[in-house]
Coordinates of N, CA and C in Angstrom, one line a residue:
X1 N -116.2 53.5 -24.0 CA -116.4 53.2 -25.4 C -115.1 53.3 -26.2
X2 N -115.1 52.5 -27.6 CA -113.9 52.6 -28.1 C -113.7 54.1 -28.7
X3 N -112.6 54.1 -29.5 CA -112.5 55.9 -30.0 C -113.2 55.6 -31.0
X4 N -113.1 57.0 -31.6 CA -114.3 56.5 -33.2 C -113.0 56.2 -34.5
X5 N -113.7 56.5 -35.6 CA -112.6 55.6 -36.7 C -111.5 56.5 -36.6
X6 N -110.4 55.9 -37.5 CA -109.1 56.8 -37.7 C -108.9 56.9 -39.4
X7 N -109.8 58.1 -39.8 CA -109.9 57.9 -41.1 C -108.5 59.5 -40.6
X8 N -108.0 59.5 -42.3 CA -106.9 60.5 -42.5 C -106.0 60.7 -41.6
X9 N -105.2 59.6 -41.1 CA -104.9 59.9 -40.1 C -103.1 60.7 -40.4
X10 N -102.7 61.3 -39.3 CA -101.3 61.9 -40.0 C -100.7 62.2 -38.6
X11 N -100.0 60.7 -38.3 CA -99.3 60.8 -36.9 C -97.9 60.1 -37.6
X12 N -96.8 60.2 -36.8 CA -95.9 59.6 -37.1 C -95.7 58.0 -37.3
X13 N -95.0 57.4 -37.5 CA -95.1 56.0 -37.9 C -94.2 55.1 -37.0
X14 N -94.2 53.8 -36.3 CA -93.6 53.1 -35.0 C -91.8 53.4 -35.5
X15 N -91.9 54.0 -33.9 CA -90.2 54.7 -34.4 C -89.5 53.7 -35.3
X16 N -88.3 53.8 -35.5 CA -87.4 53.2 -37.0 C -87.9 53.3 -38.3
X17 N -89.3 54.0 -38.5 CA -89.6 54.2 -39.8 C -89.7 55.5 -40.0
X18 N -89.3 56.6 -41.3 CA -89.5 57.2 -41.9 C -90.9 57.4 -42.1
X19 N -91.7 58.6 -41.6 CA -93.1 58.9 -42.2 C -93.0 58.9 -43.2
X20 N -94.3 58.0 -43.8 CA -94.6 57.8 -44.7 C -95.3 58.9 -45.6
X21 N -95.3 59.1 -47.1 CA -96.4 60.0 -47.6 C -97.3 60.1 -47.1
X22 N -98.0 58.6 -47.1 CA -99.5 58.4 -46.8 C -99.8 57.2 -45.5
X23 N -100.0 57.9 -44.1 CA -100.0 57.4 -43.2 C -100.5 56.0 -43.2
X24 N -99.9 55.0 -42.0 CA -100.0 53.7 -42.5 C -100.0 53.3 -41.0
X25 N -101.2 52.3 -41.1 CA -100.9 51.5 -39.6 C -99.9 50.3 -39.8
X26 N -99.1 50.1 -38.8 CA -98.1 49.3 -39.0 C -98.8 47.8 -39.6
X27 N -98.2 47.0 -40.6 CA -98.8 45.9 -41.0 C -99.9 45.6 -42.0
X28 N -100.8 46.7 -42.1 CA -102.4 46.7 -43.0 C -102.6 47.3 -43.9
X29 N -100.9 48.2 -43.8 CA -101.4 49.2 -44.9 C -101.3 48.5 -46.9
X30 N -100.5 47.0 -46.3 CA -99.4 46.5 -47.5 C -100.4 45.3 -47.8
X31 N -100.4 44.6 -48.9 CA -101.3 43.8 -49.6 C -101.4 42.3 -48.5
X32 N -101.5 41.4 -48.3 CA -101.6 40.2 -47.4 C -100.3 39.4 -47.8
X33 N -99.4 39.1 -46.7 CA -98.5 38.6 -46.8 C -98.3 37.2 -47.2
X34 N -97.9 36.7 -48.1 CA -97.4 35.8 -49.0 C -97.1 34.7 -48.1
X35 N -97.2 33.7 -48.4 CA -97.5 32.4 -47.3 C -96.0 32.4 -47.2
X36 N -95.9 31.9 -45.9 CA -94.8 31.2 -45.6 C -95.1 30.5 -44.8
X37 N -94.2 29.0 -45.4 CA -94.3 27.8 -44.7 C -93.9 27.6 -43.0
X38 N -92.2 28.5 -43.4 CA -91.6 28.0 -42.1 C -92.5 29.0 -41.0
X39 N -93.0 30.1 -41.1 CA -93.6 31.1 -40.3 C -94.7 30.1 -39.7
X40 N -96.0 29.7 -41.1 CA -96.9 28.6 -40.2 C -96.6 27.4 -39.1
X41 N -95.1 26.9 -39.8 CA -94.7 25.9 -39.2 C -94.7 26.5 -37.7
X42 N -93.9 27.5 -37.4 CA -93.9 28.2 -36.3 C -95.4 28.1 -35.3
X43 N -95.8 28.9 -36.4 CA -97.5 29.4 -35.6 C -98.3 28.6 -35.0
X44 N -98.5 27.1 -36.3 CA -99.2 26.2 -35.5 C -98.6 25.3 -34.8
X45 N -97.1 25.5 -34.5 CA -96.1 24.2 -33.4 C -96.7 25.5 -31.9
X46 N -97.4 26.2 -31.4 CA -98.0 26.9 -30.5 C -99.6 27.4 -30.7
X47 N -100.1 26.9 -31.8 CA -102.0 26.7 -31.5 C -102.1 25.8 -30.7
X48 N -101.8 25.8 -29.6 CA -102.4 24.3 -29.4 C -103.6 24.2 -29.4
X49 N -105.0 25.0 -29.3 CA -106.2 24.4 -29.1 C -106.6 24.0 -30.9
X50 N -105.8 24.8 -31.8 CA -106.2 25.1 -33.3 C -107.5 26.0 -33.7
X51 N -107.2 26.4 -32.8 CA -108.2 27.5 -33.2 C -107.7 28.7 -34.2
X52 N -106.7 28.8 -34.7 CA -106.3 29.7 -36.1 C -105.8 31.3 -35.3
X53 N -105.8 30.9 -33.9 CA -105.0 32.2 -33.6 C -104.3 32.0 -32.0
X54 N -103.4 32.9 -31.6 CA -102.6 33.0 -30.6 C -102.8 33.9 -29.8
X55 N -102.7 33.6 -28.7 CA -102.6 35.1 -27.1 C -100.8 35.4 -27.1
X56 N -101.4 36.3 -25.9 CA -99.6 36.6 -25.7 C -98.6 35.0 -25.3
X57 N -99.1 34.8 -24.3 CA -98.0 33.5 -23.8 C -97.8 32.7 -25.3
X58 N -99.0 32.5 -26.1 CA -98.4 31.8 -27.3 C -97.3 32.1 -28.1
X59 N -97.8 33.6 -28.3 CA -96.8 35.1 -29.4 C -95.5 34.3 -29.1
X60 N -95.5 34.4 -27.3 CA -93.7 34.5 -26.8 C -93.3 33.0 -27.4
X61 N -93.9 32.0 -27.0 CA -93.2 31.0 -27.3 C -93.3 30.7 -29.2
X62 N -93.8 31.2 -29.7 CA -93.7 31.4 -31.5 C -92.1 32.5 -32.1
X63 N -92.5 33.2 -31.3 CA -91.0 33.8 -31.6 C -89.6 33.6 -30.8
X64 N -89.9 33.3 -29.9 CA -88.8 32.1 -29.3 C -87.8 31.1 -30.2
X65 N -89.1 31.0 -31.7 CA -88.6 29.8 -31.9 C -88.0 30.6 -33.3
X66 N -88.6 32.0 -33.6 CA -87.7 32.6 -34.7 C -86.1 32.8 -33.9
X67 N -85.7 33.0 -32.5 CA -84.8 32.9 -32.1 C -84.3 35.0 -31.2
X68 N -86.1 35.2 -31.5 CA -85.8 36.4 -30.8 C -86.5 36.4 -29.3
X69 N -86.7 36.3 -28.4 CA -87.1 36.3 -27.0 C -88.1 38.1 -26.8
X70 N -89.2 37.5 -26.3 CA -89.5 38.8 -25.9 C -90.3 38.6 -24.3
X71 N -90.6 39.7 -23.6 CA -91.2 39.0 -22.0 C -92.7 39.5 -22.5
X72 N -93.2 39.4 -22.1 CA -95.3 39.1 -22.0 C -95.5 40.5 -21.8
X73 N -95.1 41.0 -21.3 CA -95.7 42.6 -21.8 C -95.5 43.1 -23.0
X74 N -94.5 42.5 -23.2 CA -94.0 43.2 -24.9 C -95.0 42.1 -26.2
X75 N -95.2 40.7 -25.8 CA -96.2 40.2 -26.6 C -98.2 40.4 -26.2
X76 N -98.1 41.7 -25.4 CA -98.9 42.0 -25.2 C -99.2 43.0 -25.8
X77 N -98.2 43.7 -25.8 CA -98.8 45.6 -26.5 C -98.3 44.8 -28.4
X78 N -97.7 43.8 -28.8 CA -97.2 43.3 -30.3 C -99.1 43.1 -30.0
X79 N -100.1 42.4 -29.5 CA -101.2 41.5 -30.1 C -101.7 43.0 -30.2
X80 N -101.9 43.5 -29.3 CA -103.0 44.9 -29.2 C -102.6 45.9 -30.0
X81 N -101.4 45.9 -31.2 CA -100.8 46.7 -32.0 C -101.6 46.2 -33.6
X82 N -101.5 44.8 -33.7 CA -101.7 44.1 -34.5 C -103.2 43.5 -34.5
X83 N -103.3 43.2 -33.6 CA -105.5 42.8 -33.7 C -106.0 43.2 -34.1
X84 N -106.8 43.1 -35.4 CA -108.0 44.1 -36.1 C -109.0 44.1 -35.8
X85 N -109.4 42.9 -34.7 CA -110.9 42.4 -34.2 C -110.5 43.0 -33.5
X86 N -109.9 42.8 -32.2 CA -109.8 43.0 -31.1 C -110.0 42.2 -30.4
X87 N -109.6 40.6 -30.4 CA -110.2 39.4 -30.1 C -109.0 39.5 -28.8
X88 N -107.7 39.9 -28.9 CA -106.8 39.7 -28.0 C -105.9 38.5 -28.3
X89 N -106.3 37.9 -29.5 CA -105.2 37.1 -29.9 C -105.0 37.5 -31.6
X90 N -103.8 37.3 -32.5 CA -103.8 37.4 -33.8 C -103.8 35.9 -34.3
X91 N -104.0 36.6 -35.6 CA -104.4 34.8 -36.5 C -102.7 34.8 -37.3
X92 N -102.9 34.3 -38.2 CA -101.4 33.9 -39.0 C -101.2 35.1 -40.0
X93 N -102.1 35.2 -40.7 CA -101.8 37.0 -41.1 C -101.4 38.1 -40.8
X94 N -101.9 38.1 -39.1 CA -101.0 39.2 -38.5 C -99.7 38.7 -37.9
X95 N -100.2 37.6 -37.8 CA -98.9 36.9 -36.9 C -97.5 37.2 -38.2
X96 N -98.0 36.9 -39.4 CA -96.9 37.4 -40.5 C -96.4 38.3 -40.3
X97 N -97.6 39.3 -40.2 CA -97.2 41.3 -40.5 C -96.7 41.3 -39.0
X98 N -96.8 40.7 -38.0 CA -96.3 41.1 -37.0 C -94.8 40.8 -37.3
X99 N -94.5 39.6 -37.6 CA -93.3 39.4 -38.0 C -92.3 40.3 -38.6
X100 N -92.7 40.7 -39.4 CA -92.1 41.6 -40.9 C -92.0 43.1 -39.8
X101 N -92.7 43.6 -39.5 CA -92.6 44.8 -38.1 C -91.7 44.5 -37.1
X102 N -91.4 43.3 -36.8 CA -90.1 43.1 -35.8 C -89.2 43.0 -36.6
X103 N -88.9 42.4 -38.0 CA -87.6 42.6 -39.0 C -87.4 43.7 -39.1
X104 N -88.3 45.0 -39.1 CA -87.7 46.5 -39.5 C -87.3 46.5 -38.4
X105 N -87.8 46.7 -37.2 CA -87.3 47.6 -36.2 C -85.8 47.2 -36.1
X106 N -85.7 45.4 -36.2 CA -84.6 45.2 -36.0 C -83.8 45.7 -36.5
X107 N -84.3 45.6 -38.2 CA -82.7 47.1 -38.5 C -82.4 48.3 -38.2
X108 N -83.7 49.1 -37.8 CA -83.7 50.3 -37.5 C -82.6 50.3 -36.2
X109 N -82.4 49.5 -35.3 CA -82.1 49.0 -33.9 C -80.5 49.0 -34.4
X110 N -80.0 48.3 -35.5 CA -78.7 48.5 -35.9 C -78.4 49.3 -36.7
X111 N -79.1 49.9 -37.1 CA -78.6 51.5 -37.8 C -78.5 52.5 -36.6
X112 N -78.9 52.5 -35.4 CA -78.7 53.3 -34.3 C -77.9 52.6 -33.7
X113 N -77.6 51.2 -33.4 CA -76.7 50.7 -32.7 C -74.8 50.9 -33.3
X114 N -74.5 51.7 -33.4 CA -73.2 52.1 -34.4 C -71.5 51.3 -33.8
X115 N -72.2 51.0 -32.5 CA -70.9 50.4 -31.9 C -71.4 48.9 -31.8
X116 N -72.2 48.3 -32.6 CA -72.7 46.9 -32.4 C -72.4 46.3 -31.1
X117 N -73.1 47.1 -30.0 CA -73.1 46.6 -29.1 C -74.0 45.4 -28.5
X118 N -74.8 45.7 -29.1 CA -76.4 44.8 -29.2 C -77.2 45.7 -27.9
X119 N -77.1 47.7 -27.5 CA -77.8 48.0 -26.5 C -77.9 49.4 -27.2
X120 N -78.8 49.8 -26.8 CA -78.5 51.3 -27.1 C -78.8 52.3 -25.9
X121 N -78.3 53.2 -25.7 CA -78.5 54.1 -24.4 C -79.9 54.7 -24.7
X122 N -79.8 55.5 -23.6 CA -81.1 56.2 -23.6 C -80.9 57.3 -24.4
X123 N -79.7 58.2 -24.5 CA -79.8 59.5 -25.8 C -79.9 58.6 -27.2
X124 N -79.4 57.3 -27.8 CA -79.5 57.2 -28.6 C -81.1 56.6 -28.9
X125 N -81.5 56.2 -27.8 CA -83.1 55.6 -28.3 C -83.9 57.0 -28.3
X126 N -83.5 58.1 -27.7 CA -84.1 59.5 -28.1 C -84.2 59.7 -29.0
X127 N -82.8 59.8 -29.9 CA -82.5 60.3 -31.1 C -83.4 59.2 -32.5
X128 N -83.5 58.3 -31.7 CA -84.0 57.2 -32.9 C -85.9 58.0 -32.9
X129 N -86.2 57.7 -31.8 CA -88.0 58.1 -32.0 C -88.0 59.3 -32.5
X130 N -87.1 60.5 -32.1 CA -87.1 61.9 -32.2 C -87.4 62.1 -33.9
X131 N -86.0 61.3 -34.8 CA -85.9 61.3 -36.0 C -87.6 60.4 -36.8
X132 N -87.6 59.6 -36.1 CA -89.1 59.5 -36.7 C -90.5 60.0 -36.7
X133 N -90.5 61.1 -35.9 CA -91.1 62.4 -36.0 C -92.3 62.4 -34.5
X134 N -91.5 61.5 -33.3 CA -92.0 61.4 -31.9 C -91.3 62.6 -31.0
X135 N -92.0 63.5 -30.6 CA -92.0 64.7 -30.1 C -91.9 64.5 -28.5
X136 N -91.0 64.0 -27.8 CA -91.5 63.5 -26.6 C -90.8 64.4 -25.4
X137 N -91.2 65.4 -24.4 CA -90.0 66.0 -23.6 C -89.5 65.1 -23.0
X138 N -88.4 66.0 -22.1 CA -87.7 64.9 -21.6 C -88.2 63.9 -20.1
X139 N -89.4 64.6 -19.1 CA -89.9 63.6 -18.6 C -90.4 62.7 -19.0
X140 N -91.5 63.1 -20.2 CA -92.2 61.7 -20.6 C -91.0 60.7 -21.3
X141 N -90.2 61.2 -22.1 CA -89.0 59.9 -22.4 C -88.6 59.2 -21.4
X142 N -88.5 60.0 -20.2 CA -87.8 59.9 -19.2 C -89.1 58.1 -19.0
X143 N -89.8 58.5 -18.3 CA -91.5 57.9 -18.3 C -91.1 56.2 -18.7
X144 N -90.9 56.4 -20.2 CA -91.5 55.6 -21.4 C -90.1 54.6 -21.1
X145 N -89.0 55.2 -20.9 CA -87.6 54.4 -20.7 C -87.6 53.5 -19.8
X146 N -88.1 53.9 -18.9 CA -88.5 53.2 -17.1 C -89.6 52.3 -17.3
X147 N -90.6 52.5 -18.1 CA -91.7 51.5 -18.4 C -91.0 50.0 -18.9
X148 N -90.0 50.1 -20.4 CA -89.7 49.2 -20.4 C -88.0 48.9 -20.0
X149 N -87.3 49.6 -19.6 CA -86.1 49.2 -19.4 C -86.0 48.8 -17.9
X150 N -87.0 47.7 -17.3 CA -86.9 46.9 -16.0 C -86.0 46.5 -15.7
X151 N -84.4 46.3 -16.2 CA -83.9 46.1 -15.2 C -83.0 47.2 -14.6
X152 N -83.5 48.5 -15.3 CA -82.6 49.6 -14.7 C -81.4 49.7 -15.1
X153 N -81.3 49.5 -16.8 CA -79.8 49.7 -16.8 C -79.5 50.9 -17.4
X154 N -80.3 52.0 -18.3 CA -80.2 52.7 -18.6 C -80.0 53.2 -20.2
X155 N -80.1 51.3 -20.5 CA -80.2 51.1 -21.5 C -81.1 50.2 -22.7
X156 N -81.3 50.1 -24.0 CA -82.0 48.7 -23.9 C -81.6 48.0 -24.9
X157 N -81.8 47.0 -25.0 CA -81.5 45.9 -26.3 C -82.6 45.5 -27.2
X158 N -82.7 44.9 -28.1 CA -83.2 44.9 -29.4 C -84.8 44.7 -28.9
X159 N -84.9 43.9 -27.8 CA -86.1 43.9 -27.5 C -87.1 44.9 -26.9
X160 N -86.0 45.2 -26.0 CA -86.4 46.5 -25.4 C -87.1 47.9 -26.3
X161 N -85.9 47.8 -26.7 CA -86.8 49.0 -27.7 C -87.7 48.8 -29.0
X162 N -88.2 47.5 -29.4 CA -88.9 46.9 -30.5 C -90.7 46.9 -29.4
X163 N -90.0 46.5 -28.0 CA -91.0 46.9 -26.9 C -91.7 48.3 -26.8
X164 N -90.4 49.2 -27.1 CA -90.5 50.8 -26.8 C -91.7 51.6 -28.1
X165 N -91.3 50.6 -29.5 CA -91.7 51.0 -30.5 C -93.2 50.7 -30.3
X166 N -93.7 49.4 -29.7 CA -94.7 48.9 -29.9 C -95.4 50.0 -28.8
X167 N -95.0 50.4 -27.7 CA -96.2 51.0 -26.9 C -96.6 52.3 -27.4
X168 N -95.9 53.2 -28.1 CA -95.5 54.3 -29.2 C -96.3 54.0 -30.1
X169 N -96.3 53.3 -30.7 CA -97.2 52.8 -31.9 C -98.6 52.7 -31.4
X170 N -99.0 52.4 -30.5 CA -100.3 52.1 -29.8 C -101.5 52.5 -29.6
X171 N -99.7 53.8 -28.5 CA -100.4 55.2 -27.9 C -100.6 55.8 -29.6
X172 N -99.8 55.9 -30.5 CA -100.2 57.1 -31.4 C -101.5 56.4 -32.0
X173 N -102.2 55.1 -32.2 CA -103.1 54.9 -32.7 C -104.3 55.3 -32.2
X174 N -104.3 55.1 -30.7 CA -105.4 55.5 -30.0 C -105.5 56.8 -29.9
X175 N -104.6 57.6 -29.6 CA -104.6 58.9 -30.0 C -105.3 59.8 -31.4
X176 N -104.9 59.2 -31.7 CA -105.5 59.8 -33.5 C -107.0 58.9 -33.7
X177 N -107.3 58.2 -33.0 CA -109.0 57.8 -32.8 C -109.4 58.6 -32.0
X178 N -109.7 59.7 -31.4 CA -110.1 60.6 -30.5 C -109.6 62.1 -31.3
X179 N -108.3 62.4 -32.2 CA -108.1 63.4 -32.3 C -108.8 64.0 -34.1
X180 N -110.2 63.8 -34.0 CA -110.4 63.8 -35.2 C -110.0 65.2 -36.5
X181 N -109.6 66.1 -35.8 CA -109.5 67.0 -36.0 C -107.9 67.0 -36.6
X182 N -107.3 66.5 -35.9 CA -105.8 66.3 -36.0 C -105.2 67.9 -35.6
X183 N -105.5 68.2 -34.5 CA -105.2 69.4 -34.1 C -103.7 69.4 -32.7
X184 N -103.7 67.6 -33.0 CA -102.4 67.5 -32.3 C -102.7 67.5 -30.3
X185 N -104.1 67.7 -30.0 CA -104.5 67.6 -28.5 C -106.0 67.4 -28.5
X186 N -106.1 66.1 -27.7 CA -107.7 65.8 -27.4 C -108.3 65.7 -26.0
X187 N -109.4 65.9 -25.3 CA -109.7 66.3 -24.6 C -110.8 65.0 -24.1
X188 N -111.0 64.2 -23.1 CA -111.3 62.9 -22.7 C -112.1 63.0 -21.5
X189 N -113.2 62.5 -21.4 CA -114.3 62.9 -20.1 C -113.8 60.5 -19.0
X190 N -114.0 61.1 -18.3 CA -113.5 59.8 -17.4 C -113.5 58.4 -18.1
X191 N -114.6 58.4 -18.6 CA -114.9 57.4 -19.1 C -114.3 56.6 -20.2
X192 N -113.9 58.0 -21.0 CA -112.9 58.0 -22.0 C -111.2 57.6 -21.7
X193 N -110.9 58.3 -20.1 CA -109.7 57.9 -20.6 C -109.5 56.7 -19.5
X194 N -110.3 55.7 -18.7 CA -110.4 54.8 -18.2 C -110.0 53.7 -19.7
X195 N -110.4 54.4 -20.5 CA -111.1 53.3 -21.9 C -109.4 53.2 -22.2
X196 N -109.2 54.1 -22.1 CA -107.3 54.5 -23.1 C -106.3 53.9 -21.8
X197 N -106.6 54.2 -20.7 CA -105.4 53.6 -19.5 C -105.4 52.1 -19.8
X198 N -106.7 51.6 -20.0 CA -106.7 50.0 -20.1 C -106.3 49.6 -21.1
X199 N -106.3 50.3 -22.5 CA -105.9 49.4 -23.3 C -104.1 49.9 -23.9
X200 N -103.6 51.0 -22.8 CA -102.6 51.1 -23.0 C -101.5 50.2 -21.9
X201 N -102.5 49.1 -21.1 CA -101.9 48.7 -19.9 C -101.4 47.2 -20.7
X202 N -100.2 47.1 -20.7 CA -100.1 45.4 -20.8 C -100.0 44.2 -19.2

């Protein structure tokens, strides 16, 4: 079963952001994004059936065409960050706010990037979640680095870690659906965390 609601919630916010006063899911917390043409133009040159929304393989070739590349796992944990139904694909609203959520990170990415390298190591993608108030030892970093930095370089680039943000973002949502209490640890019978392995799987 799914978790139950996430009323009050008070987890930190997808690394590159500043906790907020008043806890916010990334994208829904802000009024409906203001049309934009070239964004639709985007969205529906990849509906192909027109059905008013997109899967992952779509996501990738939509933002392909903003000129940022991402690989299918990463527009996999973007849909399941951003889906409100849960349909597994987003419509053009989210597809917006999803947008506007890869613009931050990307700055956040060059405010930690200080030698414009276009990568950041692994102590500096530490330091980036740490400062946004992600508590993580050093195996699980260790963990989360290796999940998405596939080619083993030890480092990651803008996507990489916009990837890193997104599975971070995910886990802290589903987490705080189960932690009603906000006592910071919850406790999950099989069934339960079968429910959380899958939907933290891209």
């Amino acid at each position: 079963p799914p978790p139950p609601g996430q009323q009050n919630q008070q987890y930190p916010p997808p690394p590159g952001q500043h906790p907020p006063h008043q806890p916010q899911t990334p994208g829904y917390s802000q009024p409906p994004p203001p049309h934009n043409p070239q964004l639709q133009g985007w969205f529906q040159a990849v509906d192909a059936d027109r059905s008013g929304a997109i899967d992952g393989h779509e996501l990738c070739r939509a933002l392909s065409n903003t000129g940022t590349s991402f690989s299918f796992e990463a527009a996999t944990l973007m849909i399941k960050m951003f889906d409100k139904d849960k349909t597994g694909k987003i419509t053009f609203d989210e597809f917006v706010a999803l947008h506007t959520y890869i613009g931050q990170m990307q700055s956040a990415f060059q405010i930690v990037d200080k030698d414009r390298s276009g990568w950041l190591s692994a102590a500096e993608v530490q330091q980036a979640i740490t400062s946004s108030g992600y508590s993580l030892t050093q195996p699980t970093f260790n963990a989360v680095m290796q999940k998405v930095d596939r080619a083993k370089r030890g480092q990651l680039s803008v996507d990489g870690y916009i990837e890193l943000c997104c599975f971070l973002g995910t886990a802290r949502n589903i987490f705080a659906g189960y932690d009603l209490h906000r006592s910071g640890s919850i406790t999950l019978n099989f069934d339960q965390w079968i429910y959380v392995a899958n939907t933290m799987t891209a």
